[in-house]
Tab-separated table of C-alpha atoms in Angstrom:
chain	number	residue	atom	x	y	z
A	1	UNK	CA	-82.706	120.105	147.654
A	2	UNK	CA	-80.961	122.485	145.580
A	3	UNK	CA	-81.060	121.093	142.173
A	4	UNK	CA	-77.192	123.280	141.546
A	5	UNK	CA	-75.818	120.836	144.461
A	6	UNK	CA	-77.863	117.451	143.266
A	7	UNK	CA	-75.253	114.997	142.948
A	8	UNK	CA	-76.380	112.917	138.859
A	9	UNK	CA	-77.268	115.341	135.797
A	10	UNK	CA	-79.761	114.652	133.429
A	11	UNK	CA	-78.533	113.856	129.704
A	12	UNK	CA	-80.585	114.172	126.091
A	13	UNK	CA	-78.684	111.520	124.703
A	14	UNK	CA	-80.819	107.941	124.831
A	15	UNK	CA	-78.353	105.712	126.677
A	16	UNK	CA	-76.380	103.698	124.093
A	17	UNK	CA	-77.904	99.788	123.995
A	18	UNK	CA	-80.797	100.534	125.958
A	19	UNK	CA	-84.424	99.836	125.002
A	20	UNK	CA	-86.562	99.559	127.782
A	21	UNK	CA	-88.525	102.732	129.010
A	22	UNK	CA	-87.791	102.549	132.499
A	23	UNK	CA	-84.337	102.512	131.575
A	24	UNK	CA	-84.074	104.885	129.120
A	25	UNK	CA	-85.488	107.647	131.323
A	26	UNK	CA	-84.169	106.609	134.612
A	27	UNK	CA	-80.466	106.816	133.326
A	28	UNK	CA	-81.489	110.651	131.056
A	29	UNK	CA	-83.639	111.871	134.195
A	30	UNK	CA	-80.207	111.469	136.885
A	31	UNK	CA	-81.754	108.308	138.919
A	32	UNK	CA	-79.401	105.479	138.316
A	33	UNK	CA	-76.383	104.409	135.725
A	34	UNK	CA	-75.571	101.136	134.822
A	35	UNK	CA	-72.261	99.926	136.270
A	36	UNK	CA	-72.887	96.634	133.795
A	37	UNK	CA	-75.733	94.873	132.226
A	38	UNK	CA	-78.394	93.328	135.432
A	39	UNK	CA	-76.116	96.041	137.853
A	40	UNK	CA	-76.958	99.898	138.619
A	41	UNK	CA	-75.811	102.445	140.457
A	42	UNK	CA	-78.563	104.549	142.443
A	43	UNK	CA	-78.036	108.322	142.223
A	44	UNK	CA	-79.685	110.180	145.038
A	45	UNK	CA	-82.815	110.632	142.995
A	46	UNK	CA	-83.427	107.253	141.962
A	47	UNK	CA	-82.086	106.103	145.928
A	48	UNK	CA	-85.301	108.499	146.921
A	49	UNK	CA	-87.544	107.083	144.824
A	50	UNK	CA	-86.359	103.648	146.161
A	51	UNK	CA	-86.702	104.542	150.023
A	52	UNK	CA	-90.439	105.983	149.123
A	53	UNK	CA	-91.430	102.332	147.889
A	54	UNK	CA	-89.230	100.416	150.391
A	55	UNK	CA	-91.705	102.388	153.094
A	56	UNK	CA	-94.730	102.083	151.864
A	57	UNK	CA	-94.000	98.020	151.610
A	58	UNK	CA	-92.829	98.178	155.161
A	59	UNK	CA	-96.070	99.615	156.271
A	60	UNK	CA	-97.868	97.417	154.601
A	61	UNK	CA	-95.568	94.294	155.283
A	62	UNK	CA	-96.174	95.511	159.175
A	63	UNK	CA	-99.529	95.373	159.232
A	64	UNK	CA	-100.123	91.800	159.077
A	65	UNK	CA	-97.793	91.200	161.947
A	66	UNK	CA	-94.786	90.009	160.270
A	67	UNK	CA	-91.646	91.407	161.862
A	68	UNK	CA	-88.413	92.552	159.917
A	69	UNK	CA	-85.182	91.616	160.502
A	70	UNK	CA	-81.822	91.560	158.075
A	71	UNK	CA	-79.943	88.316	156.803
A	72	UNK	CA	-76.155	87.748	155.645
A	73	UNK	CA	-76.097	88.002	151.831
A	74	UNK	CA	-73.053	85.047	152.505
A	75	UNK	CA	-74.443	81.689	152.795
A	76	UNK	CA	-72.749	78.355	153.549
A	77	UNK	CA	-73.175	75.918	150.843
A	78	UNK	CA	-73.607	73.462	152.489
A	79	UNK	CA	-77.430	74.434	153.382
A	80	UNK	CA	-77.758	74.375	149.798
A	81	UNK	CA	-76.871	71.093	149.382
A	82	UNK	CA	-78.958	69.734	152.387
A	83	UNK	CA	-81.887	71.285	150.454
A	84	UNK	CA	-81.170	70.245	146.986
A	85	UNK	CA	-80.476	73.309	145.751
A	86	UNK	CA	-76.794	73.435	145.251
A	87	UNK	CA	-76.989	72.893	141.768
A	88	UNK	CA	-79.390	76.121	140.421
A	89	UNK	CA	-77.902	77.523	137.453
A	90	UNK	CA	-78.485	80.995	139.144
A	91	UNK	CA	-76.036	81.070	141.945
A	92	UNK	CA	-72.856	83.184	142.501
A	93	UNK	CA	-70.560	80.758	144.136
A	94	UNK	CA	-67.382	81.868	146.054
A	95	UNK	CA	-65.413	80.759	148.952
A	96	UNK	CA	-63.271	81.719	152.403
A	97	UNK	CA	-59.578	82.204	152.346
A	98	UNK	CA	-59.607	78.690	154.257
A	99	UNK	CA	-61.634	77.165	151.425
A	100	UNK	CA	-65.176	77.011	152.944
A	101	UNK	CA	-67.864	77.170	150.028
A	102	UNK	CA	-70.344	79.734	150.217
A	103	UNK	CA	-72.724	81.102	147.641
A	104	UNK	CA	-74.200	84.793	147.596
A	105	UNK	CA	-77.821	84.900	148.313
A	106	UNK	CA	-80.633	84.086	145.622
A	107	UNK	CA	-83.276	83.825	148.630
A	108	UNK	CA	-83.105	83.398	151.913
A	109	UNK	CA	-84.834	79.949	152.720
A	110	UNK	CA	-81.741	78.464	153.314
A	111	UNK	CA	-80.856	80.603	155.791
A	112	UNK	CA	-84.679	81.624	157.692
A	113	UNK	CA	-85.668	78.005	157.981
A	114	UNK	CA	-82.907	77.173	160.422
A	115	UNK	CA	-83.260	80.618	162.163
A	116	UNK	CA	-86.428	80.088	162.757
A	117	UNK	CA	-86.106	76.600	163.845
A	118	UNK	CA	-83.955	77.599	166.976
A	119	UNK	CA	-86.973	79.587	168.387
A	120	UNK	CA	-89.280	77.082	167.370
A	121	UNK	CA	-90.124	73.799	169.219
A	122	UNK	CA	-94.342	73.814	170.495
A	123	UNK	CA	-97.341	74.115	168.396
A	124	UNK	CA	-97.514	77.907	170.927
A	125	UNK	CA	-94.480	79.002	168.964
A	126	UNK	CA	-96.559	79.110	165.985
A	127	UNK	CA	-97.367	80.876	163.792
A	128	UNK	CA	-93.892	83.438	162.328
A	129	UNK	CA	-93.918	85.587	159.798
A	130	UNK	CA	-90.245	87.225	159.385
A	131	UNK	CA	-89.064	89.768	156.312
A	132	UNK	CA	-86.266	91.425	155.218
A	133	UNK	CA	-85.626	94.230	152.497
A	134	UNK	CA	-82.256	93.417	151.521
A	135	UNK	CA	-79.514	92.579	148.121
A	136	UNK	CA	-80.064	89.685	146.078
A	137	UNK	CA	-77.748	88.278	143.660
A	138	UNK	CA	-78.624	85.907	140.394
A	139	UNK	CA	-76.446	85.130	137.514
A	140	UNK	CA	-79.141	85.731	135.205
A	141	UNK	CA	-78.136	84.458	131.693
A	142	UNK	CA	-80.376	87.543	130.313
A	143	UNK	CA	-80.289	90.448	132.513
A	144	UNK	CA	-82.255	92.990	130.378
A	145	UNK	CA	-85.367	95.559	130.299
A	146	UNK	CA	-82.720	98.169	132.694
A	147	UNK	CA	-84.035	97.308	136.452
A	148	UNK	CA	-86.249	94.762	135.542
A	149	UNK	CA	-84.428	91.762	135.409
A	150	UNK	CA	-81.228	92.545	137.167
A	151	UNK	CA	-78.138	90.011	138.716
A	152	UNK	CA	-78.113	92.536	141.855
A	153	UNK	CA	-80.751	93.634	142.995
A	154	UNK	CA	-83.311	94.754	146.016
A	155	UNK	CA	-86.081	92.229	147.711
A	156	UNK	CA	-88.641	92.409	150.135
A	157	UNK	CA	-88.490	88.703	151.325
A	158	UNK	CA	-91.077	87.027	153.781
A	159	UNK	CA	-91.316	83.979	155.381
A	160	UNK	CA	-93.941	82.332	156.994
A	161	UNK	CA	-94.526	79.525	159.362
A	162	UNK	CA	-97.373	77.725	160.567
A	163	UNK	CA	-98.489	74.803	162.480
A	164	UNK	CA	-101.143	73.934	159.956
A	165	UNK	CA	-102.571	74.106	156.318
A	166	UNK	CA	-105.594	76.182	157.688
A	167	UNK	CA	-103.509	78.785	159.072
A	168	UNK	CA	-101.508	79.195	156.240
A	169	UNK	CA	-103.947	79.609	153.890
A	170	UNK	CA	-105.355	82.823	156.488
A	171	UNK	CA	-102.007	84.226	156.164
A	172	UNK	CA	-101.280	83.472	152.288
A	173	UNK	CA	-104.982	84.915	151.527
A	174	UNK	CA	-103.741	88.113	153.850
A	175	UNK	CA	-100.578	88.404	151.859
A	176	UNK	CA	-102.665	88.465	148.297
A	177	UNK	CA	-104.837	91.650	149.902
A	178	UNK	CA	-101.790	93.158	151.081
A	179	UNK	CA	-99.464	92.907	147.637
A	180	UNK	CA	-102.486	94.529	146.033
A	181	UNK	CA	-102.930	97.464	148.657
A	182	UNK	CA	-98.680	97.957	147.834
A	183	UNK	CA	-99.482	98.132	144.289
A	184	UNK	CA	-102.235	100.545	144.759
A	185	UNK	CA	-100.153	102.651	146.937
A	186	UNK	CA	-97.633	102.589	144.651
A	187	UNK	CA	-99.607	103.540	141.724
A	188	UNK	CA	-99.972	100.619	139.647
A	189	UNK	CA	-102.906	99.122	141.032
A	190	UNK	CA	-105.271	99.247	138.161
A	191	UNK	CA	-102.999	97.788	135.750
A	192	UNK	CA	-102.153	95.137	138.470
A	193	UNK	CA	-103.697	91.208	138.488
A	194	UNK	CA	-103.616	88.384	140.862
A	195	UNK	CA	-102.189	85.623	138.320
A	196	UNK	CA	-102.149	82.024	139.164
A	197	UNK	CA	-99.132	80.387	138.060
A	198	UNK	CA	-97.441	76.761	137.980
A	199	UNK	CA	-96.359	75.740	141.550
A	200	UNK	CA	-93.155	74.150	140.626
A	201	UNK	CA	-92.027	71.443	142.803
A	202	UNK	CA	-94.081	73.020	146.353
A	203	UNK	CA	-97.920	72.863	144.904
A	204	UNK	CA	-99.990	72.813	142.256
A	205	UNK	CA	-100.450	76.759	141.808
A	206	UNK	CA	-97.994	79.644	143.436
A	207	UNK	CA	-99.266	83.442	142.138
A	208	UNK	CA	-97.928	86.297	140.626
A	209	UNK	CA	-98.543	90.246	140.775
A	210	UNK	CA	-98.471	90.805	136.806
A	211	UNK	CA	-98.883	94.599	135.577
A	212	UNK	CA	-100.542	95.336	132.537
A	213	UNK	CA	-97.844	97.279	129.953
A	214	UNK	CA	-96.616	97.196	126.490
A	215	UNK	CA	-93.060	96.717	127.774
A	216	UNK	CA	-93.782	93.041	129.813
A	217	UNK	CA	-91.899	89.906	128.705
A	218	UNK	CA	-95.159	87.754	129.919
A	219	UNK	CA	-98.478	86.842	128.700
A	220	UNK	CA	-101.567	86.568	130.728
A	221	UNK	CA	-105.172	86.298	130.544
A	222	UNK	CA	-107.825	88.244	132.097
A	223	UNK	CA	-111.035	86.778	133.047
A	224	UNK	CA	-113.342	89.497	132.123
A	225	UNK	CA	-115.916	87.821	134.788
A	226	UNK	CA	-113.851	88.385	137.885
A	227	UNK	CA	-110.352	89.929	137.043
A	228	UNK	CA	-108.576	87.059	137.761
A	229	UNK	CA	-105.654	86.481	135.611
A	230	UNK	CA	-103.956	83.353	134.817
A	231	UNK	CA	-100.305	83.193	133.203
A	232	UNK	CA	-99.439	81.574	129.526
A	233	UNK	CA	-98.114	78.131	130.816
A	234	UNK	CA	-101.518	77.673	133.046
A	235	UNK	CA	-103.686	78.462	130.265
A	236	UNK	CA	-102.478	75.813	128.343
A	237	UNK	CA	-103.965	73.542	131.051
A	238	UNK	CA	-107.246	74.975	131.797
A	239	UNK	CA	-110.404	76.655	129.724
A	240	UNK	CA	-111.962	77.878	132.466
A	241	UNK	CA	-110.690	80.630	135.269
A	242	UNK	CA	-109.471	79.120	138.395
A	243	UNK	CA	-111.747	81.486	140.416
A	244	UNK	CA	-115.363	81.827	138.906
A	245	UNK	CA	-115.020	79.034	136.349
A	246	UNK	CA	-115.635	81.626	134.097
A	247	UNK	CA	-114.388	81.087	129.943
A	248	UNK	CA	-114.383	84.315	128.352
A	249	UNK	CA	-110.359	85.843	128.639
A	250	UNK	CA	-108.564	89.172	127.337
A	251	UNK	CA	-104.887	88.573	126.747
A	252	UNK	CA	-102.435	91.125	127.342
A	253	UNK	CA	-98.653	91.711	127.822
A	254	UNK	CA	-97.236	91.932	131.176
A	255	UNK	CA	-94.576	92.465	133.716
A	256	UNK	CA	-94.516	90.333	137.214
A	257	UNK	CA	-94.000	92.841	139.832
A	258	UNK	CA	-94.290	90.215	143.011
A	259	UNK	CA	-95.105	86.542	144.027
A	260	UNK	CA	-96.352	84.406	146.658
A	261	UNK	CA	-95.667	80.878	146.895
A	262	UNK	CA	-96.663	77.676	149.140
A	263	UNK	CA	-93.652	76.085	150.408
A	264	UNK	CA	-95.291	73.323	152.146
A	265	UNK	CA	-92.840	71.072	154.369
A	266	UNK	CA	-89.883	71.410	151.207
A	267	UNK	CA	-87.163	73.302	153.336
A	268	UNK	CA	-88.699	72.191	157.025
A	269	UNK	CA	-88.485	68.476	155.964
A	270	UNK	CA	-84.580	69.200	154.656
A	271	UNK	CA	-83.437	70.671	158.017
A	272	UNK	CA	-85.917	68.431	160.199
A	273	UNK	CA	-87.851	71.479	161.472
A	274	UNK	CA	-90.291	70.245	163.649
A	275	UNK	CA	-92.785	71.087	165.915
A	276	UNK	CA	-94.528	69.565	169.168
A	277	UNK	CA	-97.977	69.443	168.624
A	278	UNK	CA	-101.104	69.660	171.128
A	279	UNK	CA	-101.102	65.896	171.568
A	280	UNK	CA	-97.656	65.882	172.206
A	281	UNK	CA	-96.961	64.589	168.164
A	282	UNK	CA	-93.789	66.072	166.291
A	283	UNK	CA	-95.223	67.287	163.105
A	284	UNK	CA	-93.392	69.470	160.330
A	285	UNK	CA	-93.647	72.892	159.927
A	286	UNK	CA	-95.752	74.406	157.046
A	287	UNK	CA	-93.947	77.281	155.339
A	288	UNK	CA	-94.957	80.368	152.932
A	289	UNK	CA	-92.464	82.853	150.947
A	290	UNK	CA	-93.583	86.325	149.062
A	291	UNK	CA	-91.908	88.713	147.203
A	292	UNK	CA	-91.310	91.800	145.706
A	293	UNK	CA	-88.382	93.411	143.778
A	294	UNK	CA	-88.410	96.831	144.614
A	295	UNK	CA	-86.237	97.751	141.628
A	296	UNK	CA	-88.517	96.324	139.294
A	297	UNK	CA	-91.199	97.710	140.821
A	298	UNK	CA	-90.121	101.270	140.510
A	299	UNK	CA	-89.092	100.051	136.608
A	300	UNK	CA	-92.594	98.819	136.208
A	301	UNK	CA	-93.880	102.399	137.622
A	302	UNK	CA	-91.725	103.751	135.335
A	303	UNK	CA	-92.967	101.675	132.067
A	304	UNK	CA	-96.703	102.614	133.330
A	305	UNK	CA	-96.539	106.185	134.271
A	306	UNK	CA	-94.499	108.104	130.852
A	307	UNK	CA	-94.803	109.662	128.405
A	308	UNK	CA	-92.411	111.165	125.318
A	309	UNK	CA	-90.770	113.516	127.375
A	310	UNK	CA	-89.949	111.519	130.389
A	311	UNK	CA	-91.790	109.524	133.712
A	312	UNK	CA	-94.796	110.825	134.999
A	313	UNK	CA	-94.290	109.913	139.002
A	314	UNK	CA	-97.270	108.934	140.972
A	315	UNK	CA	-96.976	111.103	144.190
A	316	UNK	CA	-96.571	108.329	146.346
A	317	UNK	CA	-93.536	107.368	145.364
A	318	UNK	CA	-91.968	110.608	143.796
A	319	UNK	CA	-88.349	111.674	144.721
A	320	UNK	CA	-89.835	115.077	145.529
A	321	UNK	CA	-93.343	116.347	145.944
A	322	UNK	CA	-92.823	119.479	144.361
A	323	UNK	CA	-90.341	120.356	141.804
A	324	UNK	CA	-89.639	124.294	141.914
A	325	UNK	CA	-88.396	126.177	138.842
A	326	UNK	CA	-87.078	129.211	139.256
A	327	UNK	CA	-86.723	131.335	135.841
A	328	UNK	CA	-85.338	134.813	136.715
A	329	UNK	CA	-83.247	135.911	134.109
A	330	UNK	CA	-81.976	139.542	135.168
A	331	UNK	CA	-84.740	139.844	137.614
A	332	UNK	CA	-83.148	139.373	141.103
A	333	UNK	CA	-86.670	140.220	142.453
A	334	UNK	CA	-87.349	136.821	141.131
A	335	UNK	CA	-84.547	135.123	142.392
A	336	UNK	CA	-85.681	136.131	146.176
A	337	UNK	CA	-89.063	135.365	145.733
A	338	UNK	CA	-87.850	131.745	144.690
A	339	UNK	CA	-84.927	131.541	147.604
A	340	UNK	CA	-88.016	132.968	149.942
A	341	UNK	CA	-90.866	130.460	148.817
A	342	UNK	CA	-88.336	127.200	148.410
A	343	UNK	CA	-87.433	128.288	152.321
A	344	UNK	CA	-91.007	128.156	153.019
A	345	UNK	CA	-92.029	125.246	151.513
A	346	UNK	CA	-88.911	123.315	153.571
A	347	UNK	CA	-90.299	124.613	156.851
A	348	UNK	CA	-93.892	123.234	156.121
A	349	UNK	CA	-91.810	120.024	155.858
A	350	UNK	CA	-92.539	119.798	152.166
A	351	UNK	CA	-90.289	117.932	150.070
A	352	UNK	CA	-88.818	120.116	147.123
A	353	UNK	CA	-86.365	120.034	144.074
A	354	UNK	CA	-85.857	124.035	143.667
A	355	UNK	CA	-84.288	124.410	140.384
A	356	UNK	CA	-82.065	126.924	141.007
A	357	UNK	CA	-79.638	126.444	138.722
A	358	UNK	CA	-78.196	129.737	136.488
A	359	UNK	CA	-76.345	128.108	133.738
A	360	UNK	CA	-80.348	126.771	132.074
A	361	UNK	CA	-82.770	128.563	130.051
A	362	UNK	CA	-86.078	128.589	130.464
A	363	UNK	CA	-86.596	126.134	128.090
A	364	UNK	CA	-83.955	123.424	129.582
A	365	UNK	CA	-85.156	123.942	133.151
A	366	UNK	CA	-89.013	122.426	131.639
A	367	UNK	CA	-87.563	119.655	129.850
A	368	UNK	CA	-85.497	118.511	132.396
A	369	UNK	CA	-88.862	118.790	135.205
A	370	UNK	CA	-90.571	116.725	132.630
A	371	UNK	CA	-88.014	114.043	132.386
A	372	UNK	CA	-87.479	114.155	135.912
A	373	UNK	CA	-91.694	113.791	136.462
A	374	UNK	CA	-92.453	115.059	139.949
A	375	UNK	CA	-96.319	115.889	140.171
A	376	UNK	CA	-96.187	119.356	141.398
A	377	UNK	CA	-94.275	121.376	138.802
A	378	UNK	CA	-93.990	124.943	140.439
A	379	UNK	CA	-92.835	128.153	138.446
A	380	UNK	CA	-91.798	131.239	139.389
A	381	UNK	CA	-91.000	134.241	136.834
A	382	UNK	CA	-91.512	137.605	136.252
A	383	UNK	CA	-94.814	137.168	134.926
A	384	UNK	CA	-95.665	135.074	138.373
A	385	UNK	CA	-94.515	137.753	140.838
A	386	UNK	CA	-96.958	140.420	138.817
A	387	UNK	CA	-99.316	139.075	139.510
A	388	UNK	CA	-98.096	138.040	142.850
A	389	UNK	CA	-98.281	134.351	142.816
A	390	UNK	CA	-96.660	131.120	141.413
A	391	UNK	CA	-97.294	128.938	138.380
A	392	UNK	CA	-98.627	125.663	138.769
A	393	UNK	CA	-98.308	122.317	136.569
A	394	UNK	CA	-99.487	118.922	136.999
A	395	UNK	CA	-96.944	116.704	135.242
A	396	UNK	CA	-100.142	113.888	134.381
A	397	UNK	CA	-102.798	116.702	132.923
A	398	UNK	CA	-100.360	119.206	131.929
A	399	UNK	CA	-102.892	121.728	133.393
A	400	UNK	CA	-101.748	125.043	133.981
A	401	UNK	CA	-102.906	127.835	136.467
A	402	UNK	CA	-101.300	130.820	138.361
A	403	UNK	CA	-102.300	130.672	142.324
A	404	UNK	CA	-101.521	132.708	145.216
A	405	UNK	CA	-98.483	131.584	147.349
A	406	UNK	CA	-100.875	131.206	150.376
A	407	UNK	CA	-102.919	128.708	148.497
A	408	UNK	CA	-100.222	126.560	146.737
A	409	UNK	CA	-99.225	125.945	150.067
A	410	UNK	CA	-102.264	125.277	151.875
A	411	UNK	CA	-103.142	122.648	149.028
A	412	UNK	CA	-99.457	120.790	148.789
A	413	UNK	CA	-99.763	120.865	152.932
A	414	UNK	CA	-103.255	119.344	153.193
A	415	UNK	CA	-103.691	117.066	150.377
């Protein structure tokens, strides 16, 4: 991508009212604007950066067998009342030209649970697991902290269903090992602890993802034992760590990136979703959810991986994997070195950001690769093509070193 013809600009100015990290240097690097407060626009950077983490989740979300599919964002609200749910202070409510009621959706278990149920009728129909990655909408009373607490926003949304407790618990302890692997992938996973929270009305615990940062609205506490973590309102109830019994805890700020919760029989007991068991005995089905935001999660990258001059992208996730800066003043030598290697690079299928632009100095063309954080900062000038190779930058060491063209690309090809 030609960095002339990218579609968003970045800006010096801090965004007027804004606080937050993530959103500070998503809206000055070109990724997203605010259209209101808890609503953004995605700019074709940010939109990349969003379709890098939406994949990895879907590989990851495949893996345990669970099957995508897509569900209306328009709900009837009448599900919401069979389910007790009508009345959550978080719902957009609107309604057909011929008066229906309908809500937009929060969740989707309102919706899944009598999907499912039409497929569903012997204990050999069991288990499900269905997801989606698809708009929610809340009327938060507080949307703040940019894309971390938003009133539109993206999900990944499972569901599972099972014919028993034991097999739930299989698939709920598979979902834990999973969320962690997406966190790793996606950079955070260090900073990143299984929390056990209160289960609200559908069990005694539920658990979050909650990510270690300066910037998070929660509190949790570490058992330095076995990592576990258990959230503020839980450790009010208990001394001791849920999962080695263990007393000694290190409290720390945080940010919930995902959770997974029990459902039990809530939803299948309001729309009678039964199964046929193998004695012949109707029993009800035992349900799961789990989610992730994948807006906050690519704010929560964001509030990890930065530092004073902008985000510091882990590769994984990175609109680009190498951002090329072309500085050629008067030098039109320079220029077609640049045009040759960005050509290059494209036809090894490597993803690149040539800064190409003619209107920058020097000087703006590094701050904006800074603010914009890809890994691979590469830089060709005059004093590159003397010595007949390209400049290389890590964006997280800031190390510097002039290669040969032949071996910048075997290394960005193979590793």
């Amino acid at each position: 991508m030609r960095q002339s013809k990218l579609f968003g600009k970045t800006v010096r100015e801090v965004p007027k009212d804004e606080v937050a990290k993530n959103a500070i240097f998503l809206e000055r690097g070109g990724f997203v604007q605010k259209t209101f407060a808890g609503v953004y626009e995605f700019l074709p950077l940010g939109f990349r950066v969003l379709k890098k983490i939406e994949t990895l989740i879907r590989e990851e979300m495949n893996a345990t067998g669970a099957q995508e599919l897509l569900l209306p964002a328009l709900h009837p609200l009448e599900n919401y009342i069979q389910t007790g749910r009508a009345e959550i202070d978080v719902l957009f409510h609107t309604e057909l030209s011929g008066g229906k009621k309908l809500v937009l959706g929060q969740s989707h278990e309102e919706i899944v649970t009598p999907l499912v149920q039409k497929f569903v009728s012997s204990y050999r129909d069991l288990p499900i697991a269905v997801y989606q990655i698809q708009t929610k909408f809340r009327n938060e009373l507080r949307a703040k902290s940019g894309i971390l607490r938003g009133r539109e926003f993206i999900m990944k949304d499972c569901y599972s269903f099972h014919a028993d407790e034991k097999d739930f618990e299989r698939f709920y302890e598979l979902q834990k090992k999973t969320y962690m692997r997406i966190f790793q992938r996606a950079g955070i996973g260090e900073q990143t602890f299984l929390t056990s929270a209160s289960g609200g009305t559908f069990s005694k615990y539920s658990h979050e993802f909650q990510t270690i940062t300066d910037a998070g609205e929660d509190i949790i506490h570490i058992c330095e034992a076995c990592k576990i973590a258990i959230n503020d309102e839980i450790r009010h109830e208990t001394s001791v760590c849920p999962g080695c019994a263990g007393k000694e805890f290190r409290t720390a700020k945080s940010i919930e990136v995902g959770n997974i919760f029990p459902l039990k029989t809530k939803f299948s007991d309001a729309f009678g979703f039964t199964f046929q068991d193998d004695q012949g005995a109707k029993r009800p089905v035992i349900m799961g959810c789990y989610g992730i935001g994948l807006g906050r999660l690519m704010g929560t990258i964001v509030e990890v991986h930065h530092d004073d001059k902008g985000i510091i992208w882990p590769e994984s996730v990175a609109p680009f994997r190498v951002h090329l800066v072309e500085l050629s003043t008067q030098d039109s030598k320079v220029k077609k070195y640049a045009e040759d290697f960005y050509e290059l690079l494209l036809a090894k299928g490597v993803e690149v950001l040539y800064d190409d632009r003619d209107d920058k100095s020097a000087g703006e063309k590094f701050t904006d690769s800074d603010l914009i954080g890809i890994q691979w900062q590469c830089i060709i000038s005059e004093k590159t093509l003397a010595q007949d190779g390209v400049e290389i930058k890590r964006r997280d060491t800031r190390q510097r070193e002039v290669v040969a063209l032949a071996q910048f690309v075997e290394k960005i090809t193979t590793s």
